[in-house]
Coordinates of C-alpha atoms in Angstrom, one line a residue:
M1 CA 34.9 -29.7 0.3
K2 CA 32.5 -27.0 1.5
V3 CA 32.4 -26.7 5.3
T4 CA 28.9 -26.6 6.7
I5 CA 27.4 -25.0 9.8
R6 CA 26.6 -28.4 11.0
Q7 CA 30.2 -29.5 11.0
I8 CA 31.2 -26.4 12.9
A9 CA 28.5 -26.9 15.4
E10 CA 29.5 -30.5 16.1
A11 CA 33.2 -29.6 16.5
A12 CA 32.3 -26.7 18.9
G13 CA 29.8 -28.7 20.8
V14 CA 27.0 -26.1 20.2
S15 CA 23.8 -26.0 18.2
R16 CA 23.6 -25.0 14.6
G17 CA 21.4 -22.0 15.6
T18 CA 24.3 -20.8 17.8
V19 CA 26.8 -21.1 14.9
D20 CA 24.3 -19.3 12.6
R21 CA 24.0 -16.4 15.1
V22 CA 27.8 -16.1 15.5
L23 CA 28.6 -16.3 11.8
N24 CA 25.8 -13.8 10.8
N25 CA 26.5 -11.4 13.8
R26 CA 23.0 -11.9 15.3
G27 CA 24.2 -11.6 18.9
K28 CA 22.8 -13.4 22.0
V29 CA 25.9 -15.7 22.3
R30 CA 28.3 -15.7 25.2
P31 CA 31.7 -14.2 24.3
E32 CA 33.7 -17.3 25.1
V33 CA 31.3 -19.4 22.9
E34 CA 31.5 -16.9 20.1
E35 CA 35.3 -17.0 20.2
R36 CA 35.4 -20.8 20.1
V37 CA 33.0 -21.0 17.2
R38 CA 34.9 -18.5 15.1
K39 CA 38.2 -20.2 15.9
I40 CA 36.9 -23.6 14.7
A41 CA 35.3 -22.0 11.7
D42 CA 38.7 -20.6 10.7
E43 CA 40.5 -23.9 11.3
L44 CA 38.0 -25.8 9.2
G45 CA 38.3 -23.2 6.4
Y46 CA 34.7 -22.1 6.5
K47 CA 33.8 -19.6 3.7
P48 CA 30.7 -17.5 4.1
N49 CA 28.0 -17.6 1.5
L50 CA 28.3 -14.1 0.2
L51 CA 25.3 -14.5 -2.1
G52 CA 23.1 -15.7 0.7
R53 CA 24.2 -12.8 2.9
A54 CA 23.5 -10.3 0.0
L55 CA 20.0 -11.7 -0.3
I56 CA 19.4 -11.4 3.4
K57 CA 20.6 -7.9 3.4
M58 CA 18.4 -7.1 0.3
K59 CA 15.3 -8.5 2.1
E60 CA 16.1 -6.5 5.2
D61 CA 16.3 -3.3 3.2
I62 CA 12.9 -3.8 1.5
K63 CA 10.4 -1.2 2.9
I64 CA 7.0 -1.0 1.3
G65 CA 4.4 1.7 2.0
V66 CA 0.6 1.3 1.7
I67 CA -1.9 4.1 1.8
I68 CA -5.6 3.3 1.7
Q69 CA -8.7 5.4 2.1
N70 CA -10.5 4.3 5.2
T71 CA -14.3 4.3 4.5
G72 CA -15.2 2.0 7.4
T73 CA -17.0 -0.2 5.0
P74 CA -17.1 -4.0 4.9
F75 CA -15.3 -3.9 1.5
I76 CA -12.4 -1.9 2.8
S77 CA -12.1 -4.4 5.6
T78 CA -11.5 -7.1 3.0
V79 CA -8.8 -5.0 1.3
S80 CA -7.2 -4.5 4.7
D81 CA -7.2 -8.3 5.3
G82 CA -5.3 -8.8 2.0
I83 CA -2.8 -6.1 3.0
S84 CA -2.3 -7.8 6.4
R85 CA -1.6 -11.1 4.7
A86 CA 1.0 -9.6 2.4
K87 CA 2.6 -7.7 5.3
A88 CA 3.0 -10.9 7.3
E89 CA 4.7 -12.6 4.3
V90 CA 7.0 -9.7 3.5
E91 CA 8.0 -9.2 7.2
N92 CA 8.6 -13.0 7.6
F93 CA 11.4 -12.5 5.0
G94 CA 12.9 -9.5 6.8
G95 CA 11.1 -6.7 5.0
T96 CA 8.9 -4.0 6.4
V97 CA 5.4 -2.9 5.3
Y98 CA 4.1 0.4 6.6
V99 CA 0.3 0.9 6.4
H100 CA -1.2 4.4 6.6
P101 CA -5.0 4.8 6.4
V102 CA -6.4 8.3 5.6
D103 CA -9.9 9.6 5.7
Y104 CA -12.1 9.0 2.7
G105 CA -11.4 11.6 0.0
N106 CA -9.1 13.7 2.2
V107 CA -6.4 15.0 -0.2
D108 CA -4.3 16.8 2.5
Q109 CA -4.1 13.6 4.6
M110 CA -3.0 11.6 1.6
L111 CA -0.3 14.1 0.7
Y112 CA 0.9 14.0 4.3
A113 CA 0.9 10.2 4.3
M114 CA 2.9 10.1 1.0
N115 CA 5.5 12.4 2.5
E116 CA 5.7 10.2 5.6
M117 CA 6.3 7.2 3.4
K118 CA 9.2 9.0 1.7
E119 CA 10.6 9.9 5.1
Y120 CA 10.3 6.2 6.2
G121 CA 12.6 5.3 3.3
V122 CA 10.1 3.1 1.5
R123 CA 11.3 1.6 -1.8
G124 CA 7.8 1.0 -3.2
L125 CA 4.3 2.5 -2.5
A126 CA 0.8 0.9 -2.9
L127 CA -1.8 3.6 -3.1
M128 CA -5.6 3.8 -3.2
P129 CA -5.5 7.2 -4.9
I130 CA -7.8 10.3 -4.9
D131 CA -8.4 11.7 -8.3
D132 CA -6.8 15.1 -7.6
E133 CA -4.1 17.0 -9.5
K134 CA -1.9 17.4 -6.4
I135 CA -1.9 13.6 -5.8
R136 CA -1.2 13.1 -9.5
K137 CA 1.9 15.3 -9.3
V138 CA 3.3 13.6 -6.2
I139 CA 2.9 10.1 -7.8
N140 CA 4.9 11.3 -10.8
R141 CA 7.5 12.8 -8.4
F142 CA 7.8 9.5 -6.6
S143 CA 8.7 7.8 -9.9
A144 CA 10.9 10.5 -11.6
E145 CA 12.7 12.1 -8.7
Y146 CA 12.6 9.5 -5.9
H147 CA 12.7 6.4 -8.0
I148 CA 10.0 4.8 -5.9
P149 CA 7.6 2.7 -7.9
V150 CA 3.9 3.2 -7.2
V151 CA 1.1 0.6 -7.6
T152 CA -2.5 1.8 -7.5
L153 CA -5.2 -0.4 -6.0
N154 CA -9.0 -0.4 -6.1
A155 CA -9.1 3.0 -7.8
D156 CA -6.7 4.0 -10.6
I157 CA -5.6 7.5 -11.6
A158 CA -4.9 8.7 -15.1
D159 CA -1.8 10.5 -16.4
T160 CA 0.6 9.2 -13.9
S161 CA 3.7 7.0 -14.0
R162 CA 2.3 4.4 -11.7
I163 CA 3.6 0.9 -12.8
C164 CA 0.3 -1.0 -12.6
F165 CA -3.2 -1.1 -11.3
V166 CA -4.7 -3.9 -9.2
G167 CA -8.5 -3.9 -9.0
Q168 CA -11.8 -4.3 -10.8
N169 CA -12.4 -3.2 -14.3
A170 CA -14.9 -0.6 -13.0
E171 CA -16.3 0.4 -16.4
Q172 CA -17.0 -3.2 -17.3
S173 CA -18.7 -3.6 -13.9
G174 CA -21.0 -0.7 -14.7
Q175 CA -21.8 -2.2 -18.1
T176 CA -22.6 -5.5 -16.4
A177 CA -24.9 -3.7 -14.0
A178 CA -26.8 -2.1 -16.9
G179 CA -27.3 -5.4 -18.7
L180 CA -28.5 -7.0 -15.5
M181 CA -30.8 -4.1 -14.7
C182 CA -32.4 -4.5 -18.2
D183 CA -32.8 -8.2 -17.6
V184 CA -34.6 -7.9 -14.2
L185 CA -36.8 -5.1 -15.6
N186 CA -37.8 -7.1 -18.7
G187 CA -35.7 -5.2 -21.1
H188 CA -37.3 -1.8 -20.8
P189 CA -36.6 0.1 -17.6
K190 CA -38.5 3.5 -17.4
K191 CA -36.5 5.3 -14.8
I192 CA -33.3 4.5 -12.9
A193 CA -31.6 6.3 -10.0
I194 CA -27.8 6.1 -9.6
I195 CA -26.3 6.6 -6.1
S196 CA -22.6 6.7 -5.5
G197 CA -20.0 7.5 -2.9
I198 CA -17.8 10.5 -3.9
E199 CA -16.8 12.0 -7.2
S200 CA -13.1 11.8 -6.7
N201 CA -13.1 8.0 -6.5
T202 CA -12.3 6.9 -10.1
S203 CA -13.5 3.4 -9.5
L204 CA -16.9 4.7 -8.7
S205 CA -17.0 7.2 -11.5
R206 CA -16.0 4.6 -14.1
R207 CA -18.8 2.3 -12.9
I208 CA -21.2 5.1 -13.5
R209 CA -19.8 5.8 -16.9
G210 CA -20.0 2.2 -17.9
F211 CA -23.6 2.0 -16.6
R212 CA -24.8 5.1 -18.5
K213 CA -23.0 4.1 -21.7
E214 CA -24.4 0.6 -21.8
M215 CA -27.9 1.6 -20.7
G216 CA -27.9 4.1 -23.6
L217 CA -27.2 1.2 -26.0
L218 CA -29.6 -1.3 -24.5
S219 CA -32.5 1.0 -23.7
A220 CA -32.2 4.5 -25.1
D221 CA -35.6 5.5 -23.7
T222 CA -34.7 4.8 -20.1
I223 CA -34.4 7.9 -18.0
L224 CA -31.2 7.9 -15.9
L225 CA -31.5 10.4 -13.1
P226 CA -28.5 12.6 -12.2
T227 CA -26.1 10.8 -9.9
K228 CA -26.4 11.5 -6.2
Y229 CA -23.5 11.1 -3.8
C230 CA -24.0 9.7 -0.3
F231 CA -20.3 9.7 0.9
E232 CA -20.8 6.0 1.8
D233 CA -23.1 7.0 4.6
D234 CA -26.3 5.2 5.3
K235 CA -28.2 8.2 6.8
T236 CA -27.3 10.3 3.7
S237 CA -28.3 7.6 1.3
E238 CA -31.6 7.2 3.1
T239 CA -32.3 10.9 2.7
I240 CA -31.3 10.8 -1.0
I241 CA -33.6 7.9 -1.9
T242 CA -36.5 9.3 0.1
N243 CA -36.3 12.6 -1.8
I244 CA -35.9 10.8 -5.1
L245 CA -39.0 8.7 -4.5
R246 CA -41.1 11.7 -3.4
E247 CA -40.3 13.3 -6.8
H248 CA -40.2 10.1 -8.9
S249 CA -42.9 7.7 -7.7
D250 CA -42.5 5.7 -10.9
L251 CA -38.9 4.8 -10.2
D252 CA -38.0 1.3 -11.5
G253 CA -34.6 0.7 -10.2
V254 CA -31.5 1.9 -8.2
Y255 CA -27.9 1.3 -9.1
I256 CA -25.6 1.7 -6.1
T257 CA -21.9 1.9 -6.9
S258 CA -20.7 2.2 -3.3
H259 CA -21.6 1.5 0.3
G260 CA -24.9 3.0 1.5
E261 CA -27.2 0.1 0.8
K262 CA -28.8 0.0 4.3
G263 CA -30.0 3.6 4.1
I264 CA -31.4 3.0 0.6
C265 CA -33.2 -0.2 1.6
D266 CA -34.5 1.5 4.8
G267 CA -35.8 4.4 2.8
I268 CA -37.6 2.2 0.3
K269 CA -39.1 0.1 3.0
K270 CA -40.5 3.1 4.9
L271 CA -42.3 4.2 1.7
G272 CA -43.8 0.7 1.2
K273 CA -41.9 0.0 -2.0
T274 CA -39.7 -3.0 -1.0
G275 CA -39.4 -5.5 -3.9
K276 CA -41.1 -3.0 -6.3
I277 CA -37.9 -1.2 -7.0
K278 CA -35.0 -3.3 -8.2
I279 CA -31.7 -2.6 -6.6
I280 CA -28.3 -3.6 -7.9
T281 CA -25.2 -2.9 -5.8
C282 CA -21.5 -3.6 -5.6
D283 CA -20.4 -4.8 -2.2
L284 CA -20.2 -8.4 -1.2
S285 CA -21.0 -8.3 2.6
E286 CA -23.0 -10.3 5.1
Q287 CA -25.4 -7.4 5.3
N288 CA -26.0 -7.4 1.6
Y289 CA -26.4 -11.1 1.5
E290 CA -29.3 -10.7 4.0
Y291 CA -30.9 -8.1 1.7
L292 CA -30.6 -10.6 -1.2
K293 CA -32.5 -13.3 0.8
T294 CA -35.4 -10.9 1.5
D295 CA -35.4 -9.5 -2.1
E296 CA -34.6 -6.0 -0.9
I297 CA -31.5 -6.2 -3.1
K298 CA -31.9 -8.0 -6.4
L299 CA -28.2 -8.5 -7.4
I300 CA -24.7 -7.8 -6.2
I301 CA -21.8 -7.3 -8.5
G302 CA -18.7 -8.0 -6.4
Q303 CA -14.9 -7.8 -6.6
D304 CA -12.1 -9.5 -4.7
G305 CA -10.9 -7.0 -2.1
V306 CA -8.6 -9.5 -0.4
Y307 CA -6.7 -10.0 -3.6
Q308 CA -6.5 -6.3 -4.3
G309 CA -4.8 -5.6 -1.0
Y310 CA -2.6 -8.6 -1.1
E311 CA -1.4 -8.4 -4.7
S312 CA -0.7 -4.7 -4.7
V313 CA 1.9 -5.2 -2.0
M314 CA 3.3 -8.4 -3.5
V315 CA 3.8 -6.8 -6.9
L316 CA 6.1 -4.4 -5.3
Y317 CA 7.9 -7.0 -3.2
R318 CA 8.6 -9.2 -6.3
L319 CA 9.9 -6.1 -8.1
L320 CA 12.1 -5.0 -5.3
F321 CA 13.4 -8.4 -4.3
N322 CA 13.9 -10.1 -7.7
N323 CA 13.4 -7.3 -10.2
E324 CA 10.3 -9.1 -11.4
K325 CA 8.2 -6.5 -13.3
P326 CA 4.4 -6.7 -13.3
E327 CA 3.1 -9.0 -16.1
Q328 CA 0.5 -6.5 -17.1
E329 CA -0.4 -2.9 -16.5
Y330 CA -4.0 -3.7 -15.5
N331 CA -4.3 -6.6 -13.0
Y332 CA -8.1 -6.9 -13.0
T333 CA -10.0 -8.9 -10.5
E334 CA -13.0 -11.1 -11.5
I335 CA -16.4 -9.6 -11.7
V336 CA -18.6 -11.7 -9.4
I337 CA -22.4 -11.7 -9.7
K338 CA -24.4 -12.9 -6.6
T339 CA -28.1 -13.6 -6.3
K340 CA -30.0 -15.1 -3.4
Y341 CA -29.5 -18.5 -5.1
N342 CA -25.7 -18.6 -5.0
I343 CA -24.7 -16.9 -1.7

C-alpha cells in the first residue's frame, strides 16, 4: 500500500506541510524535526512520486519573455492587463514571465530586449514586433539556433518562423471600416482621409490595405487621400487633420487606424465641422465612448486587447509545459463594432 504524506505527518506528530517541505527539500524545518520525519518515512517505506517531482521541476524551469511596444495608449493598457493575468497564472505554477516594454517603433531597443531575453534563459518569447529586417532575422535565429519558439501578438511579421500570431485580422478590420464608411455616407463617399500611427506596425498597415482595397470595390469614385502618420500623438493628429481640412474642405470622412482620436476630434471641432465629417476609429476606450455619445466619432471597430496579451503567453506555456502546439497559426480576435447605442 502506498504510504502518504498524511501517514508520515501523523506518525511524526507534525503537519503535512512540514512533511512536504522535508521530502521536497523546501527548507524552513528544524534539523531535529527533519531528521525525525525522514527516519519515519524510511521506516514506513515511503516512495517519492518521481513524476510529480519531474512536473514541478519542469514548471520551475519555464521562463517566458514578453516584449511589447509601449505606446502609452488605452489599448496597450488592455494588452498589458492580459499579460499580467497570464504572468500571475504561470508564476503561480512556479514559472517565470519577464516583461520588457520598448518605445514605440524603436528597433534598437527591441533588438536589445530580445538579447536580454536570451540572456535570461527564456524558453519562449511573445513579441509585438516591428516590421524591420533586423527584427525578422533575430526572430528566425531564436527558432533555428536557440530553439526558442516565438509568438507574435497584436502585429504580425512576414517571412519568419514564429509559431503563431494572436491578434486581430487587421485587413478584415480595414475592409469592415470601408463597408461601414460607405453605409454611414449613403453609399457614395466623395473624399476620405486616412490617419495612422507608424508605417512599421503591420497591424496598422494591413488595416489601411484592407480599407483601400474594399473601398475601391464598393465606391471606385471615392478619393482616398494619402495616408498620414501621427505616431499615436494627439497634437500631431490635430495638426494633420487641420492641414487636411484647409486643403480639402469637402472632406466626408476620416478613418483612424490608431490612437490619436482626441487630436482629430479637437481639430474638427475648432473648424466647426463636428458631426459633418464621419469618423471611424479602432480603439475601444472610455474616451472614445464619450466621443460616440456626442457623435464626434460615428463608429468604433474594436479588438480584444486583454485576450491578445493573455493568450500569447499561455500559448507558450502550454507548449513548454505539455508540448501542446497551437491549434492554428492565426488566432484571430473578434472584430467588435460599437455605436453610441451599444456601449
